mmCIF file of the C-alpha atoms, coordinates in Angstrom:
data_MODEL
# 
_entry.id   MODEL 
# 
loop_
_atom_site.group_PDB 
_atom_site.id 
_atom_site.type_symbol 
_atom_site.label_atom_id 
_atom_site.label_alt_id 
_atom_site.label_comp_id 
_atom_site.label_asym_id 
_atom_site.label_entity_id 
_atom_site.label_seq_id 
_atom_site.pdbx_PDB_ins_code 
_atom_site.Cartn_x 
_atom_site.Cartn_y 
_atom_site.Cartn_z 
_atom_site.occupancy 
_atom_site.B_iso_or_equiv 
_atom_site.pdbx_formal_charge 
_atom_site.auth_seq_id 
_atom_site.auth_comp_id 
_atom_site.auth_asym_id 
_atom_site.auth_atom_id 
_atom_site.pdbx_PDB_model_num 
ATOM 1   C CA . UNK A 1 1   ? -16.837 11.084  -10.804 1.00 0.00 ? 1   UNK A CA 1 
ATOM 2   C CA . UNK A 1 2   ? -13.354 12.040  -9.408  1.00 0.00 ? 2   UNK A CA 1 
ATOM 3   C CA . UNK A 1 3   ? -10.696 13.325  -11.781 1.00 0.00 ? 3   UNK A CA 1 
ATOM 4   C CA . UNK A 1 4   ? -8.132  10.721  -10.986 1.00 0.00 ? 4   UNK A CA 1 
ATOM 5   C CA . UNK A 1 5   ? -5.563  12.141  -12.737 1.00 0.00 ? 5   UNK A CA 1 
ATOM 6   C CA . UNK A 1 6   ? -5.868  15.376  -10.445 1.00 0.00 ? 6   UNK A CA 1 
ATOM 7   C CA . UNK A 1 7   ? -6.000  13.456  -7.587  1.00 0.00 ? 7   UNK A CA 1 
ATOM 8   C CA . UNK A 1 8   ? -2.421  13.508  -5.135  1.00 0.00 ? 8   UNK A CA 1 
ATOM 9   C CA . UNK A 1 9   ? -1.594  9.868   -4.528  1.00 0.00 ? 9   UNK A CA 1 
ATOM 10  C CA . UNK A 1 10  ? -2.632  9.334   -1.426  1.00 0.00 ? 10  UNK A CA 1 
ATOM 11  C CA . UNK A 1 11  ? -6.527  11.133  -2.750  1.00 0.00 ? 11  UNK A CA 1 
ATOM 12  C CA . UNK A 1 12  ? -6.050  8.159   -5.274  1.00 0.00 ? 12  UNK A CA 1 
ATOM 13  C CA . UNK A 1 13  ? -5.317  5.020   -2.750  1.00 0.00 ? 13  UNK A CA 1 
ATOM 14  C CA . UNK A 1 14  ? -8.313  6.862   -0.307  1.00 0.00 ? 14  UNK A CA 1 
ATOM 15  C CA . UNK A 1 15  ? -10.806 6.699   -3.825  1.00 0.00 ? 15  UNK A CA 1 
ATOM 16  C CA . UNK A 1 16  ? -9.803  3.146   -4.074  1.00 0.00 ? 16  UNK A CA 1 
ATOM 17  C CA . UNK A 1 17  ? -9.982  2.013   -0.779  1.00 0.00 ? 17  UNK A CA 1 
ATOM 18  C CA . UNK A 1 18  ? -14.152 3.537   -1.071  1.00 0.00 ? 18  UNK A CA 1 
ATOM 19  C CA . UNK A 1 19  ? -15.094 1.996   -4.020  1.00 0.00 ? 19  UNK A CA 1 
ATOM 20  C CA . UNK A 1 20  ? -12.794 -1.396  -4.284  1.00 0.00 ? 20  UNK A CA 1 
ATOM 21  C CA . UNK A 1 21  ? -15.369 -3.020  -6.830  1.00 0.00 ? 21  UNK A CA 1 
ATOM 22  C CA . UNK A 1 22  ? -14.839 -0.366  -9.436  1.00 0.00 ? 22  UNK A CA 1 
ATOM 23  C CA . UNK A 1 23  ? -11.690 -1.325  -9.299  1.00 0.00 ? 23  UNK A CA 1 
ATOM 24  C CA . UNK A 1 24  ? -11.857 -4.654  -10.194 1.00 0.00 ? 24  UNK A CA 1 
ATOM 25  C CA . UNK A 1 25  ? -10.644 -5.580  -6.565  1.00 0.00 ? 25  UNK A CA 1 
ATOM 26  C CA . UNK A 1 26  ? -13.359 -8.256  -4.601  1.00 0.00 ? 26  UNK A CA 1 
ATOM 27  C CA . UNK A 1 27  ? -10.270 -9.745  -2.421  1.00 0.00 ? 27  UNK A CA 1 
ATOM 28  C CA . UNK A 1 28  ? -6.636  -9.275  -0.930  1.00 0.00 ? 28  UNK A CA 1 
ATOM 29  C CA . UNK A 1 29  ? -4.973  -10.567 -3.449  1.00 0.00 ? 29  UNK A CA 1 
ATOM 30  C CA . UNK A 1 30  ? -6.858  -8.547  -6.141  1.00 0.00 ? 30  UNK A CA 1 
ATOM 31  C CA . UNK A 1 31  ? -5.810  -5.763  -3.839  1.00 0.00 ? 31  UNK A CA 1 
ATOM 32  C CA . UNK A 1 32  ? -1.977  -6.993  -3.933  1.00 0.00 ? 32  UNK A CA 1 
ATOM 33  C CA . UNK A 1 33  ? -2.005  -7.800  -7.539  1.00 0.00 ? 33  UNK A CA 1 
ATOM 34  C CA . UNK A 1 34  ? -3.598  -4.205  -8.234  1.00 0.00 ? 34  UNK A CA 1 
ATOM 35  C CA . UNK A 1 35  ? -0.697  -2.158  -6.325  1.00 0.00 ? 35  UNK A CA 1 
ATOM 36  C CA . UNK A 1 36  ? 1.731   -4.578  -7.883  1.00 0.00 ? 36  UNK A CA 1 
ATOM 37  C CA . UNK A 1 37  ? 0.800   -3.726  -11.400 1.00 0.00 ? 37  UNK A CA 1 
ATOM 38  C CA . UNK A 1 38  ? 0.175   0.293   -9.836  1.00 0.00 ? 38  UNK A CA 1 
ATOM 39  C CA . UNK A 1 39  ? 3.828   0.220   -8.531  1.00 0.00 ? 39  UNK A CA 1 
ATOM 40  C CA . UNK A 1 40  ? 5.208   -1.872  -12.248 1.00 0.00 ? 40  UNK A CA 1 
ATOM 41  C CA . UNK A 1 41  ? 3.078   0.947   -14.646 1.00 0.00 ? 41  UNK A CA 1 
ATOM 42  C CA . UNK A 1 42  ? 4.746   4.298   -12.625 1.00 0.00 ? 42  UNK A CA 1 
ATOM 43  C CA . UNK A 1 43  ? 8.186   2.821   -12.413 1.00 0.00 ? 43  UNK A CA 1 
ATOM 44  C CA . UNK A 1 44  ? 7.657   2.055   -16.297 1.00 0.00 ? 44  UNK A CA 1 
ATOM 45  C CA . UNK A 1 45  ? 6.459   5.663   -17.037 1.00 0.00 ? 45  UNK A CA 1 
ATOM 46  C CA . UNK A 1 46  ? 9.389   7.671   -14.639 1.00 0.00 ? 46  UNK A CA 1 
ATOM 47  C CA . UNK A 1 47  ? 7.033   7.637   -11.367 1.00 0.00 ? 47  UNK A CA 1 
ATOM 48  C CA . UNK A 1 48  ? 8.128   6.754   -8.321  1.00 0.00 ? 48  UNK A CA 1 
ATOM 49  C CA . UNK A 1 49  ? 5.544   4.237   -7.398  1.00 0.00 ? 49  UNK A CA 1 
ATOM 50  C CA . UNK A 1 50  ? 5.782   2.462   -4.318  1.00 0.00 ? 50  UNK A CA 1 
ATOM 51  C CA . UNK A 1 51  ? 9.443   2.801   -4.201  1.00 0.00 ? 51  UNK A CA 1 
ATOM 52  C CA . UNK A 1 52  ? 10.355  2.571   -0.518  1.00 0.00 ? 52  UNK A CA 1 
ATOM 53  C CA . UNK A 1 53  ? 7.043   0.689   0.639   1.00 0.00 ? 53  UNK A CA 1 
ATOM 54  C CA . UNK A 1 54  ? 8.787   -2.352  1.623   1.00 0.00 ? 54  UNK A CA 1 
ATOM 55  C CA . UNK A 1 55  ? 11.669  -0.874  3.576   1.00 0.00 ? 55  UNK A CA 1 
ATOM 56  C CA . UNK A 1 56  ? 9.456   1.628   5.383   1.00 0.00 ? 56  UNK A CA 1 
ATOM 57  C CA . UNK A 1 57  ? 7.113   -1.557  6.595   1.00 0.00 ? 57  UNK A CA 1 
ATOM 58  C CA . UNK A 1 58  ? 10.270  -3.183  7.411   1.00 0.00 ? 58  UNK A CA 1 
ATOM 59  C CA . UNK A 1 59  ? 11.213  -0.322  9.644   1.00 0.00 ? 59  UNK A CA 1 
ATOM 60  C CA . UNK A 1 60  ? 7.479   -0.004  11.009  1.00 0.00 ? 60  UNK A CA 1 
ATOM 61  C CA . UNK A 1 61  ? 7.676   -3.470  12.146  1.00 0.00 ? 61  UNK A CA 1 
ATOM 62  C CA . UNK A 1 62  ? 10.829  -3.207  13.477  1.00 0.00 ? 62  UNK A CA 1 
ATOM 63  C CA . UNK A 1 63  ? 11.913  -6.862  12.120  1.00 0.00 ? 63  UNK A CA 1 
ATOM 64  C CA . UNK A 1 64  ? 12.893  -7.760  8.537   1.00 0.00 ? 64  UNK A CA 1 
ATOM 65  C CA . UNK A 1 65  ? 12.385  -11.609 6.993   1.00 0.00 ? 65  UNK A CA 1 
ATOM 66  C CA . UNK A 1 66  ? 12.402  -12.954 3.244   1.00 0.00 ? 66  UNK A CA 1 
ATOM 67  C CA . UNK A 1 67  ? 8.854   -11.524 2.381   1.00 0.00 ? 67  UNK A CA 1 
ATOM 68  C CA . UNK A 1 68  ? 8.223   -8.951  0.248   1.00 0.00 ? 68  UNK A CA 1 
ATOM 69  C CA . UNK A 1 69  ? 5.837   -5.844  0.835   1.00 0.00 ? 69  UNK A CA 1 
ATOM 70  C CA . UNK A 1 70  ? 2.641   -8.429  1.045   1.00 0.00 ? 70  UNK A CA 1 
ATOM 71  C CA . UNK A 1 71  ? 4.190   -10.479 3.878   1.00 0.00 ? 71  UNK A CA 1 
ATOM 72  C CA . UNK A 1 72  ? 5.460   -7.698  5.429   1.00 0.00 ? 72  UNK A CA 1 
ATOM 73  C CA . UNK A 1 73  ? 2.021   -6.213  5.818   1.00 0.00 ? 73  UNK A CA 1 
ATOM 74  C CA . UNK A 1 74  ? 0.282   -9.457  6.963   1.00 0.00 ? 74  UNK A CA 1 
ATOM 75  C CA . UNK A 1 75  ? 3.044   -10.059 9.466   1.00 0.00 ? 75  UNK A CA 1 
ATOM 76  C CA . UNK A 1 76  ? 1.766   -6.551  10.835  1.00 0.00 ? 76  UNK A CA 1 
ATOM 77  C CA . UNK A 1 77  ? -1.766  -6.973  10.474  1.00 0.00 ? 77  UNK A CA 1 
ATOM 78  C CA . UNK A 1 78  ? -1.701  -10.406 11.669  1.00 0.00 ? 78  UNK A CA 1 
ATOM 79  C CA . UNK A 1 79  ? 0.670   -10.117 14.939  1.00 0.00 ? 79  UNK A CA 1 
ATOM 80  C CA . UNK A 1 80  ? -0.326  -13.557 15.829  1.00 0.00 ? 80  UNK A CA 1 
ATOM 81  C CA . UNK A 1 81  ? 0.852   -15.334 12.637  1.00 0.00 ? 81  UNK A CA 1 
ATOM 82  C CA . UNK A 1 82  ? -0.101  -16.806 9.868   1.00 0.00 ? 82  UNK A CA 1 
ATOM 83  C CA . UNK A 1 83  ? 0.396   -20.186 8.538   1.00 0.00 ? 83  UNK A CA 1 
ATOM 84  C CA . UNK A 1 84  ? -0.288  -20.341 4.749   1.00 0.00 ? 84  UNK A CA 1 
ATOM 85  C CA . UNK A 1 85  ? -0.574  -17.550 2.314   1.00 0.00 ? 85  UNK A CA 1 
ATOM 86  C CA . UNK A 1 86  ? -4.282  -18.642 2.104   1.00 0.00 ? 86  UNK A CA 1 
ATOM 87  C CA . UNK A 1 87  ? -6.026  -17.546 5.360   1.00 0.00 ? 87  UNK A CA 1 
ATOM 88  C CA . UNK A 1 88  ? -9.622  -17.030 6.620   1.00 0.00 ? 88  UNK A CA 1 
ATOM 89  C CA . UNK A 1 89  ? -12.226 -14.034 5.565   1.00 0.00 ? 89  UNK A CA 1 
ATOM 90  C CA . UNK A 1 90  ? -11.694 -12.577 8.753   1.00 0.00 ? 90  UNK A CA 1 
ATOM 91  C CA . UNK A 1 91  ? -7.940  -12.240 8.688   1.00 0.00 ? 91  UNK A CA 1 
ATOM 92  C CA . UNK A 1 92  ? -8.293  -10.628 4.895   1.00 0.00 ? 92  UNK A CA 1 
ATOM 93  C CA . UNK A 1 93  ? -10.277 -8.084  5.816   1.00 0.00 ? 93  UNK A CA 1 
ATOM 94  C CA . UNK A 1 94  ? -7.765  -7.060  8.526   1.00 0.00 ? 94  UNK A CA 1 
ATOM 95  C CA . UNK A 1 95  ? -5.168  -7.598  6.643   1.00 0.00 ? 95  UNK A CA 1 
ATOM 96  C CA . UNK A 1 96  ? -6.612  -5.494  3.958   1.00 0.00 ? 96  UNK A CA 1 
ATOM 97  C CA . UNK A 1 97  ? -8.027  -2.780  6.350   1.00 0.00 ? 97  UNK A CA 1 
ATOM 98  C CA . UNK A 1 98  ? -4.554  -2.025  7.610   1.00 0.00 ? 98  UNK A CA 1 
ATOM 99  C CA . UNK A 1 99  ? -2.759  -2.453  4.024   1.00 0.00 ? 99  UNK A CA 1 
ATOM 100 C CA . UNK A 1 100 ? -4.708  0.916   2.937   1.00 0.00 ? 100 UNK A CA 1 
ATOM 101 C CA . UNK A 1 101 ? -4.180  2.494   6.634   1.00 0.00 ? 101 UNK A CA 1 
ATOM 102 C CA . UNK A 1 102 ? -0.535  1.837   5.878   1.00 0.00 ? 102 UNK A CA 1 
ATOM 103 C CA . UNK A 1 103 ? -0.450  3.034   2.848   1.00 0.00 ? 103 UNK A CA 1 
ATOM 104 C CA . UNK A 1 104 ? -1.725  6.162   3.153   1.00 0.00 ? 104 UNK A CA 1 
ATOM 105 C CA . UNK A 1 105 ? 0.643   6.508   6.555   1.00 0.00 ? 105 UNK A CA 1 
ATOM 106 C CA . UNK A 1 106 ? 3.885   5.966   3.967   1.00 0.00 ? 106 UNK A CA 1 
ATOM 107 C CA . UNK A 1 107 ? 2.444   8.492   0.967   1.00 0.00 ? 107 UNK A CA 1 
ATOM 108 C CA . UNK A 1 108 ? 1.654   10.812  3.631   1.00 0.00 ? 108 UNK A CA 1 
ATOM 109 C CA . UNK A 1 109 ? 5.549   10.519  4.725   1.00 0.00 ? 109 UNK A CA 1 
ATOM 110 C CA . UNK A 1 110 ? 6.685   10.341  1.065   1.00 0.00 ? 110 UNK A CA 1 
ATOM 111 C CA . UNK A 1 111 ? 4.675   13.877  0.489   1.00 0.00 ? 111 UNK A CA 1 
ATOM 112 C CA . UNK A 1 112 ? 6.136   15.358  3.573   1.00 0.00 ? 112 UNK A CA 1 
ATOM 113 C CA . UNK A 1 113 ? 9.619   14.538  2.537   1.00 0.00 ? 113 UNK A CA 1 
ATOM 114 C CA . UNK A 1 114 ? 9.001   15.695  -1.140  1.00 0.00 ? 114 UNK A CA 1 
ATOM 115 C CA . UNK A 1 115 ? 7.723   19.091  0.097   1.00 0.00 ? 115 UNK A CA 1 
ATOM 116 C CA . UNK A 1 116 ? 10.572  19.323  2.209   1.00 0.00 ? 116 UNK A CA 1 
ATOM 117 C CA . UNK A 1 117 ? 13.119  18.352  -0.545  1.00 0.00 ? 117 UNK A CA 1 
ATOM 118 C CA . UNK A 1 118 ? 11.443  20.941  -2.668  1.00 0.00 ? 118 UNK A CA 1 
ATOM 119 C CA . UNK A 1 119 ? 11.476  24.106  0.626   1.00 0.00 ? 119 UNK A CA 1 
ATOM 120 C CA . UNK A 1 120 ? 15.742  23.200  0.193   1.00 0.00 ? 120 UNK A CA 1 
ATOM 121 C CA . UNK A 1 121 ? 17.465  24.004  3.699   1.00 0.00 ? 121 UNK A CA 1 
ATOM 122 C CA . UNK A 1 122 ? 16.249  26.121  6.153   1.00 0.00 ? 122 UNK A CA 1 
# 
């Protein structure tokens, strides 16, 4: 077993993304709901959580609208649009492939700008 609490965040998301059942997620919106209550806990405790996430998937897609983070990633993983907030199997699982791809793309940022806050100026 993995020592979560030794884990960087994006080690964390990656352990997730392996073993979803263990963490109580079977479908996107136990996925959503789970990074929604990840994000509320660290901002509670002094972490920065997602802070960020939406703007930086704003700025990936290179559009904005009246979603929040969730809508911003299905409008990415679902080019082709989406309807209703309930769609098919098929579009989940893309649309939950690509939220963890993401992810780890925007911690992977947020560590590289960290580690450069923390080097000062060159």
């Amino acid at each position: 077993m993995r020592d979560v609490k030794a884990c960087s965040e994006r080690e964390y998301f990656a352990f997730v993304a392996e073993r979803p059942l263990m963490f109580g997620i079977r479908c996107l919106s136990d996925l959503e709901s789970f990074l929604i209550g990840y994000d509320e806990h660290a901002l509670r405790h002094g972490g920065p959580g997602l802070d960020g996430w939406r703007d930086w998937l704003v700025a990936r897609r290179g559009k904005d609208c009246n979603h929040g983070w969730t809508g911003q990633v299905r409008h990415l993983a679902l080019p082709e649009g989406w309807a209703s907030w309930d769609i098919t199997a098929e579009q989940e699982a893309r649309v939950s492939k690509l939220l963890f791809t993401l992810l780890d793309e925007f911690l992977a940022e947020t560590e590289a700008d960290e580690r450069d806050e923390k080097a000062g100026p060159r």
